mmCIF file of N, CA and C in Angstrom:
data_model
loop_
_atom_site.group_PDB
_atom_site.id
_atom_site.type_symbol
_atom_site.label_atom_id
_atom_site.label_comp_id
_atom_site.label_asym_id
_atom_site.label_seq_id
_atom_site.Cartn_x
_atom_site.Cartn_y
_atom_site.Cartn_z
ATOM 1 N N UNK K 8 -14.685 -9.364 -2.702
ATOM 2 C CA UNK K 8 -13.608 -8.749 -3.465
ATOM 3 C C UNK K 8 -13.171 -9.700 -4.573
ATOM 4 N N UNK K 9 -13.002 -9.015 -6.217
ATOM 5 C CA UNK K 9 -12.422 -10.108 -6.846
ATOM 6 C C UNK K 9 -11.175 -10.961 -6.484
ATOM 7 N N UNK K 10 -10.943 -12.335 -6.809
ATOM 8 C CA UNK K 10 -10.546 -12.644 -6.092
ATOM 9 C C UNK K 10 -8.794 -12.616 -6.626
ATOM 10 N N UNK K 11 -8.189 -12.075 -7.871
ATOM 11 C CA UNK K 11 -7.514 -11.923 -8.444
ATOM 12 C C UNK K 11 -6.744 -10.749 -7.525
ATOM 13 N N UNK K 12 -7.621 -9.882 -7.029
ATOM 14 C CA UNK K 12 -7.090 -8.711 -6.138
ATOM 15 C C UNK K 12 -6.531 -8.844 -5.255
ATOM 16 N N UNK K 13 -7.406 -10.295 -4.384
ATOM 17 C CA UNK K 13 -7.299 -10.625 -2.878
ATOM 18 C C UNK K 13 -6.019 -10.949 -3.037
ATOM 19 N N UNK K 14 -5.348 -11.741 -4.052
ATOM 20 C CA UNK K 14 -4.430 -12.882 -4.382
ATOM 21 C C UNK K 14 -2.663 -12.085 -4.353
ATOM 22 N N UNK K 15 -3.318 -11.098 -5.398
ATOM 23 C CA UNK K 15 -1.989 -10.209 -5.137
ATOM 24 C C UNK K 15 -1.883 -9.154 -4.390
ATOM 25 N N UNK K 16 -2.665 -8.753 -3.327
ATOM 26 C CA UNK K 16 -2.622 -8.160 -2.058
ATOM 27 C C UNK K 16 -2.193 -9.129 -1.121
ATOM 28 N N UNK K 17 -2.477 -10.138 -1.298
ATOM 29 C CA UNK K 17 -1.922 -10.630 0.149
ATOM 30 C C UNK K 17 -0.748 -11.822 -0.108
ATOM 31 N N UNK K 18 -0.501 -11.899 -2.030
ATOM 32 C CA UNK K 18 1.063 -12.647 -2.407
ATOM 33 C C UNK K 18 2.195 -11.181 -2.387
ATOM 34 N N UNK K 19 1.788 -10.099 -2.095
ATOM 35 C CA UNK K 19 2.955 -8.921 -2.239
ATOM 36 C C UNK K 19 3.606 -8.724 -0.946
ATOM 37 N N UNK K 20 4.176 -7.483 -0.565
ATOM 38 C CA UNK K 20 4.221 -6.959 0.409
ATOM 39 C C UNK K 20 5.064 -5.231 0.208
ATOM 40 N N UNK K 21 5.266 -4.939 -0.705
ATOM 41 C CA UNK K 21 5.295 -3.945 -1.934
ATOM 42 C C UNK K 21 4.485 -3.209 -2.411
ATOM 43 N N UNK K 22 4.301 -1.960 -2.784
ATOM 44 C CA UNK K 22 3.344 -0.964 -3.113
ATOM 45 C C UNK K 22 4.194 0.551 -3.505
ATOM 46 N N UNK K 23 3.258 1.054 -4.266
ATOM 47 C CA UNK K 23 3.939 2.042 -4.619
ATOM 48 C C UNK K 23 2.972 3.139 -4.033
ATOM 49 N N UNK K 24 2.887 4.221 -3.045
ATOM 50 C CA UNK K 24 1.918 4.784 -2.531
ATOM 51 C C UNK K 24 2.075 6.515 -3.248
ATOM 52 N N UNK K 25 1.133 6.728 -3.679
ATOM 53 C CA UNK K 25 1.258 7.908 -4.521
ATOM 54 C C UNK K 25 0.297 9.443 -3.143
ATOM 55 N N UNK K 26 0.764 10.357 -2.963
ATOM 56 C CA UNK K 26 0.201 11.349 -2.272
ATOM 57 C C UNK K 26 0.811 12.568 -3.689
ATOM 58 N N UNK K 27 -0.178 13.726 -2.527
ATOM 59 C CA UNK K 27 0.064 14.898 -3.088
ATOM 60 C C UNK K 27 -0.416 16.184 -2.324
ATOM 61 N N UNK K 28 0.368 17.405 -2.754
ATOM 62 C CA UNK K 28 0.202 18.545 -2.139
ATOM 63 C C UNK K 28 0.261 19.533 -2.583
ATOM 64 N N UNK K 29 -0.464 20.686 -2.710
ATOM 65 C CA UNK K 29 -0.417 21.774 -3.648
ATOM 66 C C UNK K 29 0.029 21.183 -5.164
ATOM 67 N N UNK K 30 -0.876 20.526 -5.864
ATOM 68 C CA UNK K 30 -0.669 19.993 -7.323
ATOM 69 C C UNK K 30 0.034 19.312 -7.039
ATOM 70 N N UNK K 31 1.178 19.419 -6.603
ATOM 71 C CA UNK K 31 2.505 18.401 -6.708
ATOM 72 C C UNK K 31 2.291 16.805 -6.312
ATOM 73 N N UNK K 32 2.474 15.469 -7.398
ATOM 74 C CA UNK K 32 2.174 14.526 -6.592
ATOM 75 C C UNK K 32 3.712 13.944 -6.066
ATOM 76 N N UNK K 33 3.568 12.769 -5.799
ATOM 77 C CA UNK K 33 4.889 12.375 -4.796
ATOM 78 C C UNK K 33 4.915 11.077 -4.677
ATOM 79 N N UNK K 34 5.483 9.856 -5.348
ATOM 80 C CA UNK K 34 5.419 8.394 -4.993
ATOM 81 C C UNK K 34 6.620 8.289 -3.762
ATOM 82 N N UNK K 35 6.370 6.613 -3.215
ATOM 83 C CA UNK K 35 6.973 6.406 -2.822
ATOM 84 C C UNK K 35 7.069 4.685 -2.519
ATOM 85 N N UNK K 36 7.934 3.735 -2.911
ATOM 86 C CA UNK K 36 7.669 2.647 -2.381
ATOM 87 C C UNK K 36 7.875 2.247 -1.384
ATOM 88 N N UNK K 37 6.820 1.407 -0.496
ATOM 89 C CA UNK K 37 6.596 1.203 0.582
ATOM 90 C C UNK K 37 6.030 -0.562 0.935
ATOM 91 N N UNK K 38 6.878 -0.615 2.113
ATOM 92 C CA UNK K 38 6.278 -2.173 2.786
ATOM 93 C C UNK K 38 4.953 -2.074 3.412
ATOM 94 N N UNK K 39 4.314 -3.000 3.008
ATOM 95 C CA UNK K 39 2.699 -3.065 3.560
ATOM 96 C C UNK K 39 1.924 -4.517 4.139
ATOM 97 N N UNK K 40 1.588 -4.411 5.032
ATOM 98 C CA UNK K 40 1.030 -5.843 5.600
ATOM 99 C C UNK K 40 -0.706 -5.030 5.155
ATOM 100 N N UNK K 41 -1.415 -5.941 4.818
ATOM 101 C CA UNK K 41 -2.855 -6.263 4.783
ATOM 102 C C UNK K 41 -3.684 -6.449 5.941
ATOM 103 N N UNK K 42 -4.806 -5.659 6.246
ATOM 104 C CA UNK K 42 -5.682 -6.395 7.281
ATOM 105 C C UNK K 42 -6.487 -7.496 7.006
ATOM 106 N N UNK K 43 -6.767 -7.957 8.029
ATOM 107 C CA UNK K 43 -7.556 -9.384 7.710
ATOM 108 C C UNK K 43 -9.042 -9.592 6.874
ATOM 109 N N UNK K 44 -9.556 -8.051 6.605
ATOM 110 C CA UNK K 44 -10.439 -8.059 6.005
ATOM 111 C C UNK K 44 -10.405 -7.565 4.805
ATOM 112 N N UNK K 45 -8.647 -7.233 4.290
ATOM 113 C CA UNK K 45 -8.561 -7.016 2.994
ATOM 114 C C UNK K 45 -8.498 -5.970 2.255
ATOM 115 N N UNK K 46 -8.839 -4.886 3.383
ATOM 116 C CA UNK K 46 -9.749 -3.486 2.833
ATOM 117 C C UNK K 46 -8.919 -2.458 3.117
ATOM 118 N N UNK K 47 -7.590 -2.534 4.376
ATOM 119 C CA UNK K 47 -6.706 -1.612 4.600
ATOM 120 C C UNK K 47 -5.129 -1.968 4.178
ATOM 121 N N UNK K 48 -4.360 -1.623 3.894
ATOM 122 C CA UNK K 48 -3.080 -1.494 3.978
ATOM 123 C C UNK K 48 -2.484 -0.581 4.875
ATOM 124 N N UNK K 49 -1.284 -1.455 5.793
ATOM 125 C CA UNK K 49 -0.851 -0.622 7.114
ATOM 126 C C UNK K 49 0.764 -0.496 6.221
ATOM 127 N N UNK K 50 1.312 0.354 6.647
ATOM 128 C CA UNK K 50 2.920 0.713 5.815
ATOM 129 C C UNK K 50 2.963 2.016 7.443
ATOM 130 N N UNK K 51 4.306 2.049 7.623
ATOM 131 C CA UNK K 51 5.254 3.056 8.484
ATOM 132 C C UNK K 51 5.950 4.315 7.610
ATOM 133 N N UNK K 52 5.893 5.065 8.367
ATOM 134 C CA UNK K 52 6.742 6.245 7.917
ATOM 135 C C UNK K 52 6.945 7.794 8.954
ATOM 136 N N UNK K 53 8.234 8.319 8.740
ATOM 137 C CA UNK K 53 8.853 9.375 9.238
ATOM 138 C C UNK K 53 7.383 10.503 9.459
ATOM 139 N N UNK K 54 7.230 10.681 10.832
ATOM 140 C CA UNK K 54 6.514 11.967 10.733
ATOM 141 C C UNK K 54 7.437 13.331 9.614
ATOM 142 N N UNK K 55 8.282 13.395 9.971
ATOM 143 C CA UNK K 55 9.219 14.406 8.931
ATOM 144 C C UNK K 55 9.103 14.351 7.485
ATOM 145 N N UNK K 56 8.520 13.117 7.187
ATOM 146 C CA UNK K 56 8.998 12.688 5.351
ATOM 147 C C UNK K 56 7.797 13.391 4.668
ATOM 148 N N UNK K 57 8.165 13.807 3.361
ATOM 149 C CA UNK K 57 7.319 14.009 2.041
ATOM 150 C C UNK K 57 5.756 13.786 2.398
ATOM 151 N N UNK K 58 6.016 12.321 2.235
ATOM 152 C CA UNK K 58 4.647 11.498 2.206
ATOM 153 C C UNK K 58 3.611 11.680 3.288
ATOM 154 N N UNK K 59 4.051 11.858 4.404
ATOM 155 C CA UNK K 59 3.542 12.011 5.572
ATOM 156 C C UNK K 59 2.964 13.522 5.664
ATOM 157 N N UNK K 60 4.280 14.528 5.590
ATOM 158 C CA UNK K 60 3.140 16.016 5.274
ATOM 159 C C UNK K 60 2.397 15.854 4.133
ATOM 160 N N UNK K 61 2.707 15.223 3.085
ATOM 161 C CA UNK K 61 1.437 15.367 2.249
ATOM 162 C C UNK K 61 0.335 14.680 2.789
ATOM 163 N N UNK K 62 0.213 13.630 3.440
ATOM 164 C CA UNK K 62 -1.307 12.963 3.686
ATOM 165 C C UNK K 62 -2.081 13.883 4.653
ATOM 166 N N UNK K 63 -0.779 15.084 5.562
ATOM 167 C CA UNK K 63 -1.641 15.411 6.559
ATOM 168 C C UNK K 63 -2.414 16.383 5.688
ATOM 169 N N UNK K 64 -2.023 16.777 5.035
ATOM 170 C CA UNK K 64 -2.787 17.766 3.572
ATOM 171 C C UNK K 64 -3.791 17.371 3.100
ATOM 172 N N UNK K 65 -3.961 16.061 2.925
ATOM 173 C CA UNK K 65 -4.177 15.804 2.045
ATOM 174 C C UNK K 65 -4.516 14.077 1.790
ATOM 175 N N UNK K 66 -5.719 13.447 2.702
ATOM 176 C CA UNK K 66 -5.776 12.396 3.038
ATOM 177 C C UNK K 66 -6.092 11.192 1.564
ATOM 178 N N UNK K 67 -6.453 11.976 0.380
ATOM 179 C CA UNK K 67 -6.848 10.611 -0.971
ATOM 180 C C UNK K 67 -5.394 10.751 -1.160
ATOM 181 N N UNK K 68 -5.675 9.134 -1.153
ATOM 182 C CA UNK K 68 -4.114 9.133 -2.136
ATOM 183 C C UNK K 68 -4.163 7.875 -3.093
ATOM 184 N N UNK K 69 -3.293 7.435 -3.652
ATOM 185 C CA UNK K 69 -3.518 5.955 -4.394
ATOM 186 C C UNK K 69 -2.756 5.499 -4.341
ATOM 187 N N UNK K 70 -2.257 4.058 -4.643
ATOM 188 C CA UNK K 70 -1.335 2.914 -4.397
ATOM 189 C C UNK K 70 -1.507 2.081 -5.529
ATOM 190 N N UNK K 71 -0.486 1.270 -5.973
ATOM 191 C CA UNK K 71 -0.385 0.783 -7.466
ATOM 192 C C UNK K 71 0.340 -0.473 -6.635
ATOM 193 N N UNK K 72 -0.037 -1.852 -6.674
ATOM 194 C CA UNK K 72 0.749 -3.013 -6.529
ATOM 195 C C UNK K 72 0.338 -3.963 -7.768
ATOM 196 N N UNK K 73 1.212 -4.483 -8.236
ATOM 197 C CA UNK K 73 1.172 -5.067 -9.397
ATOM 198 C C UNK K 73 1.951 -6.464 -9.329
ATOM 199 N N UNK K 74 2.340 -7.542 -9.923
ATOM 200 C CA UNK K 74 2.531 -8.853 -9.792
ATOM 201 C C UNK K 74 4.061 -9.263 -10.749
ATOM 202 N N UNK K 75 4.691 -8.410 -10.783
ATOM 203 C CA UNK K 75 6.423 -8.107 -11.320
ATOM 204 C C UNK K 75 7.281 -9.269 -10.527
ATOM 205 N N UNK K 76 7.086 -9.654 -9.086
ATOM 206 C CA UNK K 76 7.787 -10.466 -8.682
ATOM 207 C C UNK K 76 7.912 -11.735 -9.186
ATOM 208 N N UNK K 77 6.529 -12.173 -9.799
ATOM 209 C CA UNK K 77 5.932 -13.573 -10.063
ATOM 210 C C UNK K 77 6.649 -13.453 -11.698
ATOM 211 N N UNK K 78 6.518 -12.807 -11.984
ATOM 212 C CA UNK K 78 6.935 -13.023 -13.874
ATOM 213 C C UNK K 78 8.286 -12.786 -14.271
ATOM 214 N N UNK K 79 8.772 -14.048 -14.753
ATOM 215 C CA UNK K 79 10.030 -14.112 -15.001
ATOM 216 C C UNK K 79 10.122 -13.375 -16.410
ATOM 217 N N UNK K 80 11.708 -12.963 -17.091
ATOM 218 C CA UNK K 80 12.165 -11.971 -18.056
ATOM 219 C C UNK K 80 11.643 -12.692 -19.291
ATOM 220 N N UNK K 81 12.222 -13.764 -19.321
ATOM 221 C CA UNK K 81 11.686 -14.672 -20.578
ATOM 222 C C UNK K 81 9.915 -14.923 -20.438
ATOM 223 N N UNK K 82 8.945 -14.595 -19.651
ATOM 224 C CA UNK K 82 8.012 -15.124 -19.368
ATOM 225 C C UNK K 82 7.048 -14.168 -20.748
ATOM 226 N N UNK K 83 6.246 -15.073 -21.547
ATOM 227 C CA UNK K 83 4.959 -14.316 -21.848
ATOM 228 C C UNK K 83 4.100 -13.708 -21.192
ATOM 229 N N UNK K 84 3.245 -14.054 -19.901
ATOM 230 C CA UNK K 84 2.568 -13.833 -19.405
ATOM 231 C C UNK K 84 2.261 -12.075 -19.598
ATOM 232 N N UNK K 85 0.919 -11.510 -18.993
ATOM 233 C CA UNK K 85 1.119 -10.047 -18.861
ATOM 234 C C UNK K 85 1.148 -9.993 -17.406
ATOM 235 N N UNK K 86 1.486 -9.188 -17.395
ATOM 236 C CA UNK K 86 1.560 -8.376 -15.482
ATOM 237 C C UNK K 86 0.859 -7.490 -15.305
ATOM 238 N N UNK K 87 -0.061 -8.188 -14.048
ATOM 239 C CA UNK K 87 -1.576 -7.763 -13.441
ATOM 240 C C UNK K 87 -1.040 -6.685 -12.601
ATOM 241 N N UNK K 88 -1.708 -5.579 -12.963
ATOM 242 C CA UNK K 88 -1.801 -4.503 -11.622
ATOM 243 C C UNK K 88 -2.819 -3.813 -11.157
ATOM 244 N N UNK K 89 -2.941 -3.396 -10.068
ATOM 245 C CA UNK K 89 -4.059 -2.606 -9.590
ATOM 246 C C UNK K 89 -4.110 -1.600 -9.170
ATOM 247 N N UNK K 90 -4.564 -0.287 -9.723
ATOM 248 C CA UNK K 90 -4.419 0.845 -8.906
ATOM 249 C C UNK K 90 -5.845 1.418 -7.547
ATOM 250 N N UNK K 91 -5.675 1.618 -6.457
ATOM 251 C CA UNK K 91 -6.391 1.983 -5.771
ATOM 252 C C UNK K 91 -6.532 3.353 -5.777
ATOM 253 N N UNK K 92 -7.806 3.695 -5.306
ATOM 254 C CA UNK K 92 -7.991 4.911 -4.648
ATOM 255 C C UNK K 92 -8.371 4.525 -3.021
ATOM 256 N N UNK K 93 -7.085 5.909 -2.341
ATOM 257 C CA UNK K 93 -7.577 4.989 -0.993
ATOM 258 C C UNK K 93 -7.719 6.098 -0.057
ATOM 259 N N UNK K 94 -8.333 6.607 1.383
ATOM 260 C CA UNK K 94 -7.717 7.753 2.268
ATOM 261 C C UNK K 94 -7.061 6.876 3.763
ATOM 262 N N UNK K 95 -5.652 7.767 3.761
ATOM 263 C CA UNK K 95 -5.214 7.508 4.767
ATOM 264 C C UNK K 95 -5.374 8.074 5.922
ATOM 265 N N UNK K 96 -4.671 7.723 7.072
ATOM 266 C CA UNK K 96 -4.952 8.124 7.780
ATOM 267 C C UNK K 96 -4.067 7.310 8.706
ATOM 268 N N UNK K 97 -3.610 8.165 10.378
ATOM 269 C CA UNK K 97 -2.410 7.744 11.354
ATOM 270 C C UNK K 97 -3.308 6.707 11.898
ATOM 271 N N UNK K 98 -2.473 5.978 12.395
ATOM 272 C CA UNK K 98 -3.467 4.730 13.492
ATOM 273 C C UNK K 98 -2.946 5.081 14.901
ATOM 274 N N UNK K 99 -3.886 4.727 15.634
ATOM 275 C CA UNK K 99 -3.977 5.104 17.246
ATOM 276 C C UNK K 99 -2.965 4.269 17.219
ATOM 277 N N UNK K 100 -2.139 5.295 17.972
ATOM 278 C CA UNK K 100 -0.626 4.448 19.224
ATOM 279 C C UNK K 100 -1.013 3.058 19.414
ATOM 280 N N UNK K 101 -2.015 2.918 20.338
ATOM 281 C CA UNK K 101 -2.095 1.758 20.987
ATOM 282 C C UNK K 101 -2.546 0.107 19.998
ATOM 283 N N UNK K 102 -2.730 0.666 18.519
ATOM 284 C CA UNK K 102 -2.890 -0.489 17.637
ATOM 285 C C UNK K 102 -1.611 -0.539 16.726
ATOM 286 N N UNK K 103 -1.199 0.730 16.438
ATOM 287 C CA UNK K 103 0.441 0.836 15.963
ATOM 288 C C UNK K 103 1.864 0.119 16.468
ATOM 289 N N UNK K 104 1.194 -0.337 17.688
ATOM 290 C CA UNK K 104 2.658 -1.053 18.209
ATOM 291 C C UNK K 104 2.506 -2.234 17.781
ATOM 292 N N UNK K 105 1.174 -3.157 17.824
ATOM 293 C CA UNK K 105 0.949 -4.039 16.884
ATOM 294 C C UNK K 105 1.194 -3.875 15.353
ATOM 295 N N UNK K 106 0.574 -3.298 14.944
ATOM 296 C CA UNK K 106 1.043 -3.135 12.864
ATOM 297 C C UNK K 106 2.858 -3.024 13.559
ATOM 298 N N UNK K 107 3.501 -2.466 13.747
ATOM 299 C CA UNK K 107 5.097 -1.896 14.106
ATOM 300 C C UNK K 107 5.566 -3.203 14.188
ATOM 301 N N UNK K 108 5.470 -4.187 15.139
ATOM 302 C CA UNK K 108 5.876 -5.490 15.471
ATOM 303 C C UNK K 108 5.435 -6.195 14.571
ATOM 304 N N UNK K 109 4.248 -6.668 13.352
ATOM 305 C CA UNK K 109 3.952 -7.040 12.599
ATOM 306 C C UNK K 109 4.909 -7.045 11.379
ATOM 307 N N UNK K 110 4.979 -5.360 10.832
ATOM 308 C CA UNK K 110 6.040 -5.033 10.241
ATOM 309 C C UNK K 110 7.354 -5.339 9.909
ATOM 310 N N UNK K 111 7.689 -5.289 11.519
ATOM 311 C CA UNK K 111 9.503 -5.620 11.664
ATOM 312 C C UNK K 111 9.394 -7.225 11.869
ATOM 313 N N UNK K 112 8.544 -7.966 11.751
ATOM 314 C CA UNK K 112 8.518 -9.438 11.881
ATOM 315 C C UNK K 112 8.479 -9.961 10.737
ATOM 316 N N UNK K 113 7.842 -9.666 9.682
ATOM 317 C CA UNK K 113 7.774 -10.032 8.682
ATOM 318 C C UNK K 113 8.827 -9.205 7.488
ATOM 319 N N UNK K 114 9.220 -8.011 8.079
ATOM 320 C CA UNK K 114 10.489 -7.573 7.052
ATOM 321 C C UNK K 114 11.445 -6.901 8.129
ATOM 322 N N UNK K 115 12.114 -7.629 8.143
ATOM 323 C CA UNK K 115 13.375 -6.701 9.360
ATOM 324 C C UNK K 115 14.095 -5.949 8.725
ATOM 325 N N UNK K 116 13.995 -5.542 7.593
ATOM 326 C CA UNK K 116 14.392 -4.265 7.423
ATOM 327 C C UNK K 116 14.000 -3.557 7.412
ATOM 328 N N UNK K 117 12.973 -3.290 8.126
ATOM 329 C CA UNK K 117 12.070 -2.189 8.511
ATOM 330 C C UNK K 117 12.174 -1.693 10.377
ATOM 331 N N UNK K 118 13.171 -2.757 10.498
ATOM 332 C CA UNK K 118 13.426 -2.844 11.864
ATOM 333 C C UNK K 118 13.706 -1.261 12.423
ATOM 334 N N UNK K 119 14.859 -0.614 12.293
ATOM 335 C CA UNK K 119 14.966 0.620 12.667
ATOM 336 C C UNK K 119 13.863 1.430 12.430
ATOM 337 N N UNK K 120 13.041 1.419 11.198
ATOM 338 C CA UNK K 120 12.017 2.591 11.096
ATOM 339 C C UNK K 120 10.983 2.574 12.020
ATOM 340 N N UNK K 121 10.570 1.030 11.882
ATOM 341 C CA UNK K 121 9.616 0.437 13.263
ATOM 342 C C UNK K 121 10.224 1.196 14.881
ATOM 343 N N UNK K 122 11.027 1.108 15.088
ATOM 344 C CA UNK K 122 11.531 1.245 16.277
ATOM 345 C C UNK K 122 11.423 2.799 16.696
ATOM 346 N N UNK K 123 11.557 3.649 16.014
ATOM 347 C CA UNK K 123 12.311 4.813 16.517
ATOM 348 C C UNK K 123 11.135 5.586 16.465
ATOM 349 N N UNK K 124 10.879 6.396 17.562
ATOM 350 C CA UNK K 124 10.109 7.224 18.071
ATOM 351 C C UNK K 124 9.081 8.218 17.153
ATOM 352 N N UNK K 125 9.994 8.414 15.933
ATOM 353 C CA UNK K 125 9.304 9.613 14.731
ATOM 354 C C UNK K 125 8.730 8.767 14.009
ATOM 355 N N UNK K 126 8.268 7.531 13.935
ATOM 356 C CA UNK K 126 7.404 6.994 13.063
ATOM 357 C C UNK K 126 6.357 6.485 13.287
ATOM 358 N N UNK K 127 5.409 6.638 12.837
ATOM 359 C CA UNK K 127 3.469 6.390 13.042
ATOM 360 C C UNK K 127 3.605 5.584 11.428
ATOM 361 N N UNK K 128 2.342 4.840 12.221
ATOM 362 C CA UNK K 128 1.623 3.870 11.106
ATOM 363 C C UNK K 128 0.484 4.487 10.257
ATOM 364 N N UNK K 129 0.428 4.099 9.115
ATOM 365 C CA UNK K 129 -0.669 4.881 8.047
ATOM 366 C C UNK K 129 -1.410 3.637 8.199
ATOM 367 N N UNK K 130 -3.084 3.715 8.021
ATOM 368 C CA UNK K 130 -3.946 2.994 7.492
ATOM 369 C C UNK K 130 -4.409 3.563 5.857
ATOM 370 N N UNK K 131 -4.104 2.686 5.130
ATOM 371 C CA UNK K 131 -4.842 3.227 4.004
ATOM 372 C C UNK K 131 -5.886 2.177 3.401
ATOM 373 N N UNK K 132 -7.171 2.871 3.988
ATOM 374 C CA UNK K 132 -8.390 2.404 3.484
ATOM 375 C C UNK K 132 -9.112 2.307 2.076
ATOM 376 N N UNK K 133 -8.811 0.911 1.443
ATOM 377 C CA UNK K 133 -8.854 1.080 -0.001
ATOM 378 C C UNK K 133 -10.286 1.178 -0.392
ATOM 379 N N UNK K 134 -10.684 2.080 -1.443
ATOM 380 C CA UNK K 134 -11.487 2.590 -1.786
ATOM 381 C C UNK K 134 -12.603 2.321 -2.990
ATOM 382 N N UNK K 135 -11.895 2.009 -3.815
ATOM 383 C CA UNK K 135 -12.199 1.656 -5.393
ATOM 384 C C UNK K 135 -10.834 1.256 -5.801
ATOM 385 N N UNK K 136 -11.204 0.385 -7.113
ATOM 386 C CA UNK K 136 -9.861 -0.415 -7.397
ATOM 387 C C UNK K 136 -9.850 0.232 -9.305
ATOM 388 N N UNK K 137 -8.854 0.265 -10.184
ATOM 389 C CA UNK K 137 -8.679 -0.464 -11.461
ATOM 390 C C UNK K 137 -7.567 -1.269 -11.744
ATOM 391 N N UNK K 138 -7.960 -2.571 -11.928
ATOM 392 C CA UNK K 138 -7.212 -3.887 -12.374
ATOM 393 C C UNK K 138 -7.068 -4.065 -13.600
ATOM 394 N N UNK K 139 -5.785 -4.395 -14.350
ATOM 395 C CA UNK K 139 -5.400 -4.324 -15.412
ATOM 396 C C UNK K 139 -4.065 -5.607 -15.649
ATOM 397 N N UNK K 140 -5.171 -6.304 -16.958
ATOM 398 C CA UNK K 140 -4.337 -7.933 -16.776
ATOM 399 C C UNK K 140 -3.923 -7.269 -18.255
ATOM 400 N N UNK K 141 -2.486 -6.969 -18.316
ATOM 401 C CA UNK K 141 -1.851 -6.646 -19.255
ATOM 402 C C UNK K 141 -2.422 -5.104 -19.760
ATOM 403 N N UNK K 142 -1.555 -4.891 -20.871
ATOM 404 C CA UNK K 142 -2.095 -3.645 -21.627
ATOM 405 C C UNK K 142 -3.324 -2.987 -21.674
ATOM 406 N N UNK K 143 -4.147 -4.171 -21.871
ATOM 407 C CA UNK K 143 -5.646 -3.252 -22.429
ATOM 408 C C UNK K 143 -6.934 -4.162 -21.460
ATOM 409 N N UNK K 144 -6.934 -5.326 -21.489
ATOM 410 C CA UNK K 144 -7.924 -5.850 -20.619
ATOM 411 C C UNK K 144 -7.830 -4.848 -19.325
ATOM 412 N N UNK K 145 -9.119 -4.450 -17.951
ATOM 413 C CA UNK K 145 -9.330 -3.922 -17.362
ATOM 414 C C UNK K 145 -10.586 -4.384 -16.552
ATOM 415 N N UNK K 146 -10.759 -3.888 -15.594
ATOM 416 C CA UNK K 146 -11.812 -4.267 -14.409
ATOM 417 C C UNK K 146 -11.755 -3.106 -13.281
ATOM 418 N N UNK K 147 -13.224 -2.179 -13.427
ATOM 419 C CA UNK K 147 -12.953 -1.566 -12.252
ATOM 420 C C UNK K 147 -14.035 -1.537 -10.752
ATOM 421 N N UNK K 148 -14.472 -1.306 -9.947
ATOM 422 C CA UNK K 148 -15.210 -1.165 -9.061
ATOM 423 C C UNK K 148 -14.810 -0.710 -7.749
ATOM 424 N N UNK K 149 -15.324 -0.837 -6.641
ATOM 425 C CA UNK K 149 -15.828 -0.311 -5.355
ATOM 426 C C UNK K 149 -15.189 -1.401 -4.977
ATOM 427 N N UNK K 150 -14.436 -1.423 -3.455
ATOM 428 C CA UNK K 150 -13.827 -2.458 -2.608
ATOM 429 C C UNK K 150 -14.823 -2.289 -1.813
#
């Protein structure tokens, strides 16, 4: 994986996860831990919510994390982002209590959502990437 990708996938924990349903699309920002091989993003959410009936619709979706934290107001620099194409999908109970405890360990404010009975873990298996270091430079391929 380039390694510019690896860098701000696993310096974030932020994402913007885009679904959709009957035309309609639907963002939403979301907390995300990384698997160890780079290739999934795990994030929680309400069986009840938006996002969630849309994936059951409707498993491509895409995710946009970009590097906004790192660049200060006065800063020149441009700000790197990446959009994925990814399909999600629920994770088995029995690996969800792990991602869940992962989750609420590393952001406790995720503590209640983690906890409460109506929420399942998404895997979203990233797919293809486009990376974009400022305005117009670009990079795309296959994860």
């Amino acid at each position: 994986m380039n390694k510019t990708i690896e860098s701000i996938l696993k310096e974030n924990n932020l994402c913007v996860l885009c679904t959709e349903k009957d035309g309609k699309p639907y963002c939403s920002l979301m907390t995300y831990i990384l698997s160890d091989d780079v290739e999934t993003l795990y994030m929680v959410a309400f069986v009840d919510s938006k996002k969630y009936t849309n994936i059951v619709h409707n498993k491509d979706v895409s995710v946009l994390v970009d590097n906004r934290h790192k660049i200060r107001k006065e800063s020149n620099a441009a700000i790197v982002s990446i959009t994925f194409e990814g399909v999600a999908q629920t994770v088995k109970p029995e690996f969800a209590i792990e991602i869940k405890s992962q989750l609420a360990q590393r952001n406790p404010e995720l503590g209640e959502i983690v906890n409460d009975s109506a929420s399942v873990v998404l895997g979203i298996r990233l797919v293809n990437y486009k990376l974009l270091e400022g305005p117009i430079q670009s990079e795309q391929g296959d994860i």
